[in-house]
C-alpha cells in the first residue's frame, strides 16, 4: 500500500512538471496560482520524501535488495536540487520522479516476490 501511494504522488509530481508549460494559460486564475506556486513544490517534496523514507527502508529489511532505496535516494536528491535550481527544475523533477516511481515499483515487486500472500 505504501509503495502504491508513493507511486501515485511521484506520478502526480511528474504530471505536474510536464503540464507546467500549459499552466501558463491558467496562471492568472486562483487554481493556476496554487498549482504553480513554490509551496506546492515544497509540499510535494515533503510528502514524496516521507513516503519513500517510510516504505523503502522497511522493504529493504524484508527483501534485502538495496536497488530500490538507492534509486529513491538519487530521485530524492534530484527533486531536492530542483527546488533550488530553477533553470533545471523541470529536468530534475521529471528524472527524479521517474526514478522514485521505478524505486517503488521495484520495491513493490520484490516484496510481492518475497511474500506472495502479502500485498
Short mmCIF file of C-alpha atoms in Angstrom, two decimals, residues 6-101:
data_model
loop_
_atom_site.label_atom_id
_atom_site.label_comp_id
_atom_site.label_asym_id
_atom_site.label_seq_id
_atom_site.Cartn_x
_atom_site.Cartn_y
_atom_site.Cartn_z
CA UNK A 6 4.24 6.76 -3.17
CA UNK A 7 3.93 5.88 -6.87
CA UNK A 8 0.76 8.00 -7.04
CA UNK A 9 2.50 11.05 -5.56
CA UNK A 10 5.59 10.60 -7.75
CA UNK A 11 3.34 10.35 -10.80
CA UNK A 12 1.44 13.44 -9.66
CA UNK A 13 4.73 15.30 -9.40
CA UNK A 14 5.73 14.11 -12.87
CA UNK A 15 2.42 15.17 -14.42
CA UNK A 16 2.62 18.49 -12.59
CA UNK A 17 6.06 19.19 -14.09
CA UNK A 18 5.14 18.11 -17.60
CA UNK A 19 1.94 20.14 -17.61
CA UNK A 20 3.74 23.24 -16.34
CA UNK A 21 4.01 24.94 -19.77
CA UNK A 22 0.27 24.58 -20.29
CA UNK A 23 -0.18 26.09 -16.87
CA UNK A 24 0.74 29.49 -18.14
CA UNK A 25 -2.69 29.56 -19.80
CA UNK A 26 -4.40 29.37 -16.43
CA UNK A 27 -1.69 31.09 -14.40
CA UNK A 28 -3.81 34.14 -13.69
CA UNK A 29 -6.55 32.09 -12.07
CA UNK A 30 -6.58 31.13 -8.41
CA UNK A 31 -6.11 27.48 -9.42
CA UNK A 32 -3.08 28.42 -11.50
CA UNK A 33 -1.54 30.39 -8.67
CA UNK A 34 -1.97 27.39 -6.36
CA UNK A 35 -0.75 24.70 -8.77
CA UNK A 36 2.41 26.52 -9.80
CA UNK A 37 3.47 28.13 -6.55
CA UNK A 38 6.69 27.18 -4.82
CA UNK A 39 4.68 25.93 -1.85
CA UNK A 40 3.19 23.09 -3.91
CA UNK A 41 6.70 22.03 -4.95
CA UNK A 42 7.90 22.09 -1.37
CA UNK A 43 4.80 20.27 -0.12
CA UNK A 44 5.02 17.57 -2.79
CA UNK A 45 8.69 17.06 -1.99
CA UNK A 46 7.94 16.60 1.71
CA UNK A 47 5.14 14.09 1.02
CA UNK A 48 7.21 12.16 -1.52
CA UNK A 49 10.29 12.09 0.73
CA UNK A 50 8.27 10.97 3.74
CA UNK A 51 6.64 8.15 1.77
CA UNK A 52 9.97 6.99 0.35
CA UNK A 53 11.65 7.04 3.75
CA UNK A 54 8.70 5.17 5.23
CA UNK A 55 8.28 2.44 2.60
CA UNK A 56 11.72 1.71 1.21
CA UNK A 57 13.86 1.03 4.31
CA UNK A 58 11.12 -1.31 5.55
CA UNK A 59 11.18 -3.07 2.18
CA UNK A 60 14.97 -3.35 2.33
CA UNK A 61 14.70 -5.15 5.68
CA UNK A 62 12.33 -7.69 4.13
CA UNK A 63 13.82 -8.33 0.68
CA UNK A 64 17.48 -7.32 1.29
CA UNK A 65 17.83 -5.65 -2.15
CA UNK A 66 19.36 -2.15 -1.95
CA UNK A 67 18.46 -1.04 -5.51
CA UNK A 68 15.04 0.48 -4.68
CA UNK A 69 16.49 2.53 -1.84
CA UNK A 70 19.43 3.65 -3.99
CA UNK A 71 17.13 4.71 -6.85
CA UNK A 72 14.92 6.58 -4.40
CA UNK A 73 17.84 8.42 -2.82
CA UNK A 74 19.06 9.56 -6.24
CA UNK A 75 15.50 10.57 -7.18
CA UNK A 76 15.00 12.48 -3.93
CA UNK A 77 18.36 14.21 -4.43
CA UNK A 78 17.27 15.37 -7.87
CA UNK A 79 13.88 16.56 -6.61
CA UNK A 80 15.51 18.39 -3.72
CA UNK A 81 18.02 20.02 -6.04
CA UNK A 82 15.19 21.06 -8.37
CA UNK A 83 13.79 23.22 -5.55
CA UNK A 84 16.96 25.34 -5.60
CA UNK A 85 17.98 25.30 -9.28
CA UNK A 86 15.12 26.88 -11.25
CA UNK A 87 16.88 26.57 -14.60
CA UNK A 88 16.96 22.75 -14.28
CA UNK A 89 13.77 22.35 -12.26
CA UNK A 90 11.71 20.55 -14.90
CA UNK A 91 14.50 18.20 -15.96
CA UNK A 92 15.50 17.27 -12.41
CA UNK A 93 11.87 16.91 -11.32
CA UNK A 94 10.94 14.64 -14.22
CA UNK A 95 14.01 12.41 -13.87
CA UNK A 96 13.71 12.37 -10.07
CA UNK A 97 10.01 11.43 -10.23
CA UNK A 98 10.70 8.64 -12.74
CA UNK A 99 13.47 7.25 -10.53
CA UNK A 100 11.19 7.33 -7.49
CA UNK A 101 8.40 5.57 -9.36
#
